Amino acid sequence: MARVTFLGHAAVLISGQQTTIAIDPFLSGNPQAAASADEITADLVVVTHAHGDHFGDTLALAQKGALVVSTYEIAVYAEKHGAKAFAMNIGGRYDFSGGWLKFYPAWHSSSFPDGSYGGMPMGVVVELDGKKIYHAGDTAYFSDMALIGKEGLDLAILPIGDTFTMGPDDALAALQLLKPKRVLPIHYNTFPPIVQDGDAFVERAAALGFAGEALKPGESLEV
Ligand code: NI
Ligand code: MN
């Protein structure tokens, strides 16, 4: 069993018996943040891409002992800023206590707020305590999501905000390829260009046979 806590925007905390993973911990400056970086501890920080609303408080969590796991470019950047990091790229798998994670493509862009290159944007499948969770990062809908679906997903965490990522219609199409047991919509309502109705999305997903929950920031679900 793994507990998934939605921290607001694309930030989630996934906790298992031995390992806690923060994904895209954008908390400072996030109007939806359910916690500050001070209140969170993680063993690993997984960063899908370098945009400020994803890299976020990565360095603050690293200062408290978390290992940064991301692209080569983001890992090098984090190390330059004093973090301990493990450099990877799309297709790579990283094993940790209680599970593993594997990076998949995402159709997006990836640069740091100062314009420096962040490598390829990624999505990630985490297996923790026997449960498989896909965090899509920021992405458009793409047909190779069918390959990710072959992992056998217990939960898909999908952006629905539109403008910068998939909107609700494409996220519903993505569900048909990913075939997860459940869906958690993210990356919406944080800023005016990405306002969406999470409950309406979950209802439409249910009509297609996919259970889901539009968690409010700070709420959790168990997978
Ligand atoms: Ni982005
Ligand atoms: Mn984003």
Coordinates of C-alpha atoms and ligand atoms in Angstrom, one line a residue:
M1 CA 0.0 0.0 0.0
A2 CA 1.2 3.5 -0.8
R3 CA -0.3 6.8 0.3
V4 CA -0.4 9.6 -2.2
T5 CA -0.8 13.1 -0.9
F6 CA -1.7 16.0 -3.3
L7 CA 0.3 19.1 -2.2
G8 CA -1.1 21.4 -4.9
H9 CA -0.4 22.0 -8.6
A10 CA 1.7 19.0 -9.7
A11 CA 3.3 18.4 -6.3
V12 CA 2.6 15.0 -4.8
L13 CA 4.1 13.0 -1.9
I14 CA 4.1 9.2 -2.2
S15 CA 4.8 7.4 1.0
G16 CA 5.4 3.7 1.5
Q17 CA 6.7 1.6 4.4
Q18 CA 10.4 2.4 3.7
T19 CA 10.5 5.2 1.2
T20 CA 8.9 8.6 0.8
I21 CA 9.1 10.3 -2.6
A22 CA 8.3 13.9 -3.4
I23 CA 7.5 14.6 -7.1
D24 CA 7.7 18.1 -8.5
P25 CA 7.7 19.9 -5.1
F26 CA 6.6 23.4 -6.1
L27 CA 5.5 24.8 -2.7
S28 CA 7.1 28.3 -2.2
G29 CA 5.1 30.6 -4.4
N30 CA 2.4 28.0 -5.1
P31 CA -0.9 29.6 -4.2
Q32 CA -2.4 26.1 -3.7
A33 CA 0.5 24.7 -1.6
A34 CA -0.8 22.5 1.2
A35 CA 2.5 22.6 3.0
S36 CA 5.8 24.4 3.1
A37 CA 9.1 22.7 2.3
D38 CA 9.9 22.9 6.1
E39 CA 6.9 20.6 6.7
I40 CA 7.9 18.0 4.2
T41 CA 10.6 15.4 4.3
A42 CA 11.4 12.9 1.6
D43 CA 14.0 10.3 0.8
L44 CA 13.9 11.1 -2.9
V45 CA 12.8 14.2 -4.9
V46 CA 11.8 13.3 -8.4
V47 CA 11.7 16.2 -10.8
T48 CA 9.9 15.7 -14.2
H49 CA 11.3 18.9 -15.7
A50 CA 13.1 22.1 -14.9
H51 CA 10.2 24.6 -15.0
G52 CA 9.8 26.6 -11.8
D53 CA 6.4 25.2 -11.0
H54 CA 8.0 21.7 -10.9
F55 CA 11.6 22.1 -9.7
G56 CA 10.2 24.3 -7.0
D57 CA 11.6 23.6 -3.6
T58 CA 13.8 20.7 -4.7
L59 CA 17.0 22.3 -3.3
A60 CA 15.3 22.9 0.1
L61 CA 14.3 19.3 0.3
A62 CA 17.7 18.2 -0.8
Q63 CA 19.3 20.3 2.0
K64 CA 17.2 18.2 4.5
G65 CA 18.7 15.0 3.1
A66 CA 16.6 14.0 0.0
L67 CA 18.4 12.6 -3.0
V68 CA 17.4 14.4 -6.3
V69 CA 16.6 11.9 -9.1
S70 CA 16.0 13.5 -12.5
T71 CA 17.5 14.2 -15.9
Y72 CA 21.3 14.5 -16.3
E73 CA 20.8 18.3 -16.7
I74 CA 18.7 18.8 -13.7
A75 CA 20.9 16.6 -11.5
V76 CA 24.0 18.5 -12.5
Y77 CA 22.2 21.8 -11.8
A78 CA 21.1 20.5 -8.4
E79 CA 24.6 19.3 -7.6
K80 CA 26.0 22.7 -8.5
H81 CA 23.7 24.1 -5.9
G82 CA 24.8 21.7 -3.2
A83 CA 22.4 18.9 -3.6
K84 CA 23.1 15.2 -3.7
A85 CA 21.7 14.0 -7.0
F86 CA 21.4 10.9 -9.3
A87 CA 21.5 11.7 -13.0
M88 CA 19.2 9.7 -15.3
N89 CA 17.3 10.1 -18.6
I90 CA 14.2 8.7 -20.3
G91 CA 14.0 4.9 -20.2
G92 CA 16.2 4.6 -17.1
R93 CA 15.1 2.7 -14.0
Y94 CA 16.2 3.5 -10.5
D95 CA 15.8 1.0 -7.6
F96 CA 15.2 2.1 -4.1
S97 CA 14.1 0.5 -0.8
G98 CA 10.6 -0.8 -1.4
G99 CA 10.4 -0.3 -5.2
W100 CA 11.7 1.4 -8.3
L101 CA 11.0 4.2 -10.6
K102 CA 11.3 4.5 -14.4
F103 CA 11.3 7.6 -16.6
Y104 CA 9.1 7.9 -19.7
P105 CA 8.8 10.6 -22.3
A106 CA 6.6 13.7 -21.9
W107 CA 5.7 16.1 -24.8
H108 CA 6.6 19.5 -23.3
S109 CA 9.7 21.7 -22.9
S110 CA 12.2 22.0 -20.0
S111 CA 14.2 25.0 -19.0
F112 CA 15.1 26.6 -15.7
P113 CA 13.7 30.0 -14.9
D114 CA 17.0 31.6 -15.9
G115 CA 16.6 30.0 -19.4
S116 CA 19.2 27.3 -19.0
Y117 CA 18.5 23.9 -20.6
G118 CA 16.8 21.3 -18.3
G119 CA 17.2 18.2 -20.6
M120 CA 14.1 16.3 -21.9
P121 CA 10.9 16.6 -20.0
M122 CA 9.7 13.3 -18.5
G123 CA 6.9 11.4 -16.9
V124 CA 7.6 8.8 -14.2
V125 CA 6.2 5.4 -13.2
V126 CA 6.9 4.6 -9.5
E127 CA 6.4 1.2 -8.1
L128 CA 6.2 1.4 -4.3
D129 CA 5.2 -1.5 -2.0
G130 CA 3.8 -3.3 -5.0
K131 CA 1.6 -0.4 -6.4
K132 CA 2.3 1.3 -9.7
I133 CA 1.7 5.0 -9.9
Y134 CA 2.3 7.1 -13.1
H135 CA 2.9 10.9 -12.7
A136 CA 2.7 12.3 -16.3
G137 CA 4.6 15.5 -15.5
D138 CA 3.6 18.2 -18.0
T139 CA 2.6 16.7 -21.2
A140 CA 0.4 16.6 -24.2
Y141 CA -1.7 13.5 -25.0
F142 CA 0.5 11.1 -27.1
S143 CA -0.1 7.6 -28.5
D144 CA 2.9 6.0 -26.7
M145 CA 0.9 6.4 -23.5
A146 CA -0.3 2.9 -24.5
L147 CA 3.2 1.6 -23.7
I148 CA 3.1 3.2 -20.3
G149 CA -0.3 1.5 -19.8
K150 CA 1.4 -1.8 -20.3
E151 CA 3.0 -1.3 -16.8
G152 CA -0.4 -2.1 -15.3
L153 CA -1.1 1.2 -13.4
D154 CA -2.9 1.4 -10.1
L155 CA -3.1 5.2 -10.3
A156 CA -2.5 7.8 -13.1
I157 CA -1.7 11.3 -12.0
L158 CA -2.6 13.5 -15.0
P159 CA -2.5 17.2 -15.8
I160 CA -5.9 18.6 -17.0
G161 CA -5.2 22.3 -16.9
D162 CA -4.9 22.8 -20.7
T163 CA -2.9 25.8 -22.1
F164 CA 0.5 24.2 -21.0
T165 CA -0.5 20.6 -20.9
M166 CA -3.4 18.3 -21.9
G167 CA -6.8 19.6 -21.1
P168 CA -9.7 17.5 -19.8
D169 CA -10.7 16.1 -23.2
D170 CA -7.2 14.8 -24.0
A171 CA -6.7 13.6 -20.4
L172 CA -9.8 11.4 -20.9
A173 CA -8.4 10.1 -24.2
A174 CA -5.1 9.4 -22.3
L175 CA -7.0 7.2 -19.8
Q176 CA -8.1 5.0 -22.7
L177 CA -4.4 4.2 -23.4
L178 CA -3.1 4.2 -19.8
K179 CA -6.0 2.1 -18.4
P180 CA -5.2 2.9 -14.8
K181 CA -7.4 1.6 -11.9
R182 CA -7.8 5.2 -10.7
V183 CA -7.0 8.7 -11.9
L184 CA -6.0 11.8 -9.9
P185 CA -6.2 15.1 -11.9
I186 CA -3.5 17.7 -11.2
H187 CA -2.0 20.9 -12.7
Y188 CA -5.2 23.0 -12.7
N189 CA -6.7 25.9 -10.9
T190 CA -3.3 27.1 -9.7
F191 CA -3.3 30.1 -12.1
P192 CA -5.9 31.7 -14.3
P193 CA -4.8 30.1 -17.6
I194 CA -5.3 26.6 -16.2
V195 CA -8.7 26.9 -14.5
Q196 CA -10.7 23.6 -14.8
D197 CA -13.4 21.7 -13.0
G198 CA -11.7 18.7 -11.3
D199 CA -15.0 17.1 -10.1
A200 CA -16.5 17.4 -13.6
F201 CA -13.4 15.6 -15.0
V202 CA -13.7 12.8 -12.5
E203 CA -17.4 12.4 -13.4
R204 CA -16.5 12.1 -17.0
A205 CA -13.8 9.6 -16.2
A206 CA -16.2 7.5 -14.2
A207 CA -18.6 7.5 -17.2
L208 CA -15.7 5.9 -19.2
G209 CA -15.2 3.3 -16.4
F210 CA -12.2 5.0 -14.6
A211 CA -12.6 5.7 -10.9
G212 CA -11.0 8.9 -9.8
E213 CA -10.7 11.5 -7.1
A214 CA -10.2 15.3 -7.4
L215 CA -8.2 15.7 -4.3
K216 CA -8.0 19.1 -2.7
P217 CA -4.5 20.2 -1.8
G218 CA -3.5 18.5 1.4
E219 CA -5.8 15.5 0.9
S220 CA -4.5 11.9 0.4
L221 CA -5.6 8.7 -1.1
E222 CA -4.4 5.2 -0.6
V223 CA -3.4 3.0 -3.5
Ligands
NI1 NI 6.2 22.8 -17.5
MN2 MN 3.9 23.0 -15.2

